[in-house]
C-alpha atoms as a printed R data frame, in Angstrom:
    type eleno elety resid chain resno       x       y       z
1   ATOM     1    CA   MET     A     1  -7.413   0.852   3.498
2   ATOM     2    CA   VAL     A     2  -7.400   3.258   0.071
3   ATOM     3    CA   SER     A     3 -10.822   3.374  -1.379
4   ATOM     4    CA   SER     A     4 -11.359   1.989  -4.745
5   ATOM     5    CA   LEU     A     5 -13.379   5.642  -5.737
6   ATOM     6    CA   VAL     A     6  -9.601   7.013  -4.745
7   ATOM     7    CA   ILE     A     7  -7.555   4.322  -6.867
8   ATOM     8    CA   ALA     A     8 -10.132   4.647  -9.710
9   ATOM     9    CA   ALA     A     9  -9.704   8.747  -9.481
10  ATOM    10    CA   VAL     A    10  -5.850   8.477  -9.494
11  ATOM    11    CA   ILE     A    11  -5.619   5.892 -12.024
12  ATOM    12    CA   ALA     A    12  -7.750   8.895 -14.628
13  ATOM    13    CA   GLN     A    13  -5.531  11.632 -13.812
14  ATOM    14    CA   ALA     A    14  -2.856   9.879 -14.211
15  ATOM    15    CA   GLY     A    15  -3.218   7.878 -17.135
16  ATOM    16    CA   ALA     A    16  -3.210   3.841 -17.882
17  ATOM    17    CA   ALA     A    17  -0.400   1.508 -18.792
18  ATOM    18    CA   THR     A    18   0.629  -1.569 -16.949
19  ATOM    19    CA   ALA     A    19   3.106  -1.287 -14.139
20  ATOM    20    CA   ALA     A    20   6.775  -3.141 -14.246
21  ATOM    21    CA   PRO     A    21   6.223  -6.229 -11.703
22  ATOM    22    CA   ALA     A    22   8.447  -5.360  -8.593
23  ATOM    23    CA   SER     A    23  11.688  -7.384  -7.888
24  ATOM    24    CA   SER     A    24  11.287  -7.975  -4.280
25  ATOM    25    CA   GLN     A    25   8.104  -6.878  -1.080
26  ATOM    26    CA   VAL     A    26  10.775  -4.891  -0.032
27  ATOM    27    CA   ASP     A    27  10.958  -3.107  -3.440
28  ATOM    28    CA   PHE     A    28   7.302  -3.400  -4.417
29  ATOM    29    CA   GLY     A    29   6.462  -1.667  -0.734
30  ATOM    30    CA   ILE     A    30   8.796   0.797  -1.615
31  ATOM    31    CA   ARG     A    31   7.511   1.740  -5.236
32  ATOM    32    CA   CYS     A    32   3.919   2.425  -3.604
33  ATOM    33    CA   MET     A    33   5.012   4.710  -1.022
34  ATOM    34    CA   VAL     A    34   7.002   6.351  -3.185
35  ATOM    35    CA   ALA     A    35   3.833   6.619  -5.744
36  ATOM    36    CA   ALA     A    36   1.420   7.362  -3.022
37  ATOM    37    CA   GLN     A    37   4.139  10.410  -1.872
38  ATOM    38    CA   MET     A    38   3.946  11.270  -5.495
39  ATOM    39    CA   ALA     A    39   0.383  11.283  -5.710
40  ATOM    40    CA   VAL     A    40  -0.616  13.324  -2.867
41  ATOM    41    CA   GLY     A    41   1.151  16.310  -4.159
42  ATOM    42    CA   GLN     A    42  -1.811  16.207  -7.275
43  ATOM    43    CA   LEU     A    43  -4.660  15.419  -5.221
44  ATOM    44    CA   ASP     A    44  -6.233  17.175  -2.395
45  ATOM    45    CA   GLY     A    45  -8.649  16.393   0.701
46  ATOM    46    CA   ALA     A    46  -9.987  13.015   1.460
47  ATOM    47    CA   MET     A    47  -8.120  11.415  -1.445
48  ATOM    48    CA   LYS     A    48  -4.889  13.081  -0.159
49  ATOM    49    CA   ALA     A    49  -5.804  11.388   3.151
50  ATOM    50    CA   SER     A    50  -6.182   8.418   2.203
51  ATOM    51    CA   LEU     A    51  -2.749   8.548  -0.179
52  ATOM    52    CA   GLN     A    52  -1.270   9.556   2.827
53  ATOM    53    CA   LEU     A    53  -1.899   7.267   5.049
54  ATOM    54    CA   ALA     A    54  -1.016   4.183   2.071
55  ATOM    55    CA   ALA     A    55   1.929   6.304   2.209
56  ATOM    56    CA   LEU     A    56   2.233   5.275   5.855
57  ATOM    57    CA   TYR     A    57   1.031   2.012   5.330
58  ATOM    58    CA   TYR     A    58   3.660   0.869   3.203
59  ATOM    59    CA   PHE     A    59   6.576   2.960   4.472
60  ATOM    60    CA   GLY     A    60   5.791   0.947   7.813
61  ATOM    61    CA   ARG     A    61   6.340  -2.822   5.635
62  ATOM    62    CA   VAL     A    62   9.595  -1.430   4.090
63  ATOM    63    CA   ASP     A    63  11.336   0.326   6.908
64  ATOM    64    CA   ALA     A    64  12.558  -2.694   9.140
65  ATOM    65    CA   ALA     A    65  12.877  -4.302   5.873
66  ATOM    66    CA   ALA     A    66  14.939  -1.903   4.500
67  ATOM    67    CA   GLY     A    67  17.349  -1.615   7.110
68  ATOM    68    CA   ALA     A    68  20.293   0.955   6.518
69  ATOM    69    CA   GLU     A    69  19.733   0.886   2.617
70  ATOM    70    CA   LEU     A    70  16.035   2.530   3.027
71  ATOM    71    CA   ASP     A    71  17.575   6.033   2.052
72  ATOM    72    CA   GLN     A    72  20.005   4.253  -1.315
73  ATOM    73    CA   ARG     A    73  16.787   2.008  -1.706
74  ATOM    74    CA   VAL     A    74  14.125   5.132  -2.060
75  ATOM    75    CA   GLU     A    75  16.304   6.426  -4.090
76  ATOM    76    CA   ARG     A    76  16.974   3.867  -6.552
77  ATOM    77    CA   VAL     A    77  13.844   3.328  -6.689
78  ATOM    78    CA   ALA     A    78  12.423   6.646  -7.227
79  ATOM    79    CA   ARG     A    79  14.446   7.474 -10.106
80  ATOM    80    CA   ALA     A    80  13.624   4.227 -11.894
81  ATOM    81    CA   MET     A    81   9.922   5.242 -11.665
82  ATOM    82    CA   GLU     A    82  10.484   8.745 -12.865
83  ATOM    83    CA   GLY     A    83   7.952   9.616 -16.211
84  ATOM    84    CA   GLN     A    84   6.004   6.815 -15.599
85  ATOM    85    CA   PRO     A    85   2.508   6.634 -15.254
86  ATOM    86    CA   LEU     A    86   1.375   6.236 -11.625
87  ATOM    87    CA   GLY     A    87  -2.002   4.978 -11.454
88  ATOM    88    CA   PRO     A    88  -0.938   1.329 -12.548
89  ATOM    89    CA   LEU     A    89   1.076   1.017  -9.156
90  ATOM    90    CA   LEU     A    90  -1.483   2.239  -7.294
91  ATOM    91    CA   GLN     A    91  -4.207   0.015  -8.344
92  ATOM    92    CA   GLU     A    92  -1.464  -2.594  -7.909
93  ATOM    93    CA   CYS     A    93  -0.842  -1.360  -4.232
94  ATOM    94    CA   GLY     A    94  -4.726  -0.821  -3.410
95  ATOM    95    CA   THR     A    95  -5.735  -4.255  -4.454
96  ATOM    96    CA   PHE     A    96  -2.583  -5.359  -2.061
97  ATOM    97    CA   MET     A    97  -4.023  -3.132   0.652
98  ATOM    98    CA   GLU     A    98  -7.282  -4.185   0.515
99  ATOM    99    CA   SER     A    99  -6.356  -8.103   0.353
100 ATOM   100    CA   ARG     A   100  -4.143  -7.622   3.312
101 ATOM   101    CA   GLY     A   101  -7.520  -5.510   5.144
102 ATOM   102    CA   ARG     A   102  -9.535  -8.606   4.095
103 ATOM   103    CA   ILE     A   103  -7.207 -10.840   5.783
104 ATOM   104    CA   MET     A   104  -7.406  -8.517   9.128
105 ATOM   105    CA   GLN     A   105 -10.598  -8.574   8.839
106 ATOM   106    CA   ASP     A   106 -11.285 -12.505   8.470
107 ATOM   107    CA   VAL     A   107  -8.502 -12.716  11.458
108 ATOM   108    CA   GLY     A   108 -10.677 -10.214  13.460
109 ATOM   109    CA   ASP     A   109 -14.291 -12.304  12.767
110 ATOM   110    CA   ARG     A   110 -12.246 -15.860  13.878
111 ATOM   111    CA   LEU     A   111 -11.223 -14.261  16.767
112 ATOM   112    CA   LEU     A   112 -14.386 -12.830  17.932
113 ATOM   113    CA   ALA     A   113 -16.457 -16.272  16.726
114 ATOM   114    CA   ARG     A   114 -13.986 -18.088  19.556
115 ATOM   115    CA   GLU     A   115 -14.332 -15.479  21.881
116 ATOM   116    CA   GLN     A   116 -18.518 -15.849  21.336
117 ATOM   117    CA   ALA     A   117 -18.091 -19.554  21.776
118 ATOM   118    CA   ARG     A   118 -16.072 -19.532  24.707
119 ATOM   119    CA   GLN     A   119 -18.729 -17.380  26.445
120 ATOM   120    CA   THR     A   120 -21.965 -19.511  25.882
121 ATOM   121    CA   GLN     A   121 -20.188 -22.259  26.965
């Protein structure tokens, strides 16, 4: 998961502006993947590693969904992003990842509670 500190650092570095809404979940994933990859080139250390993981997360979300059109869609989205500040989009992408992480944690907590309840019966 991309930490809030990473997002804040990238926002401070990239400048603030409002990110345009994504036309679809696949395009949103592609935008996040491209933004993370673009930001990776501007950072180092832990922030760079976090953004590389974010890019992989979003690639996993779009890989199968985009199908044979993946190359064309990435190219189209990347061109549309040229000259746009990365900070607001990375904030949106990080917020999405955090919400998915919370859902995953909740699922794990429920499964653990069920297992513990079975063991005490």
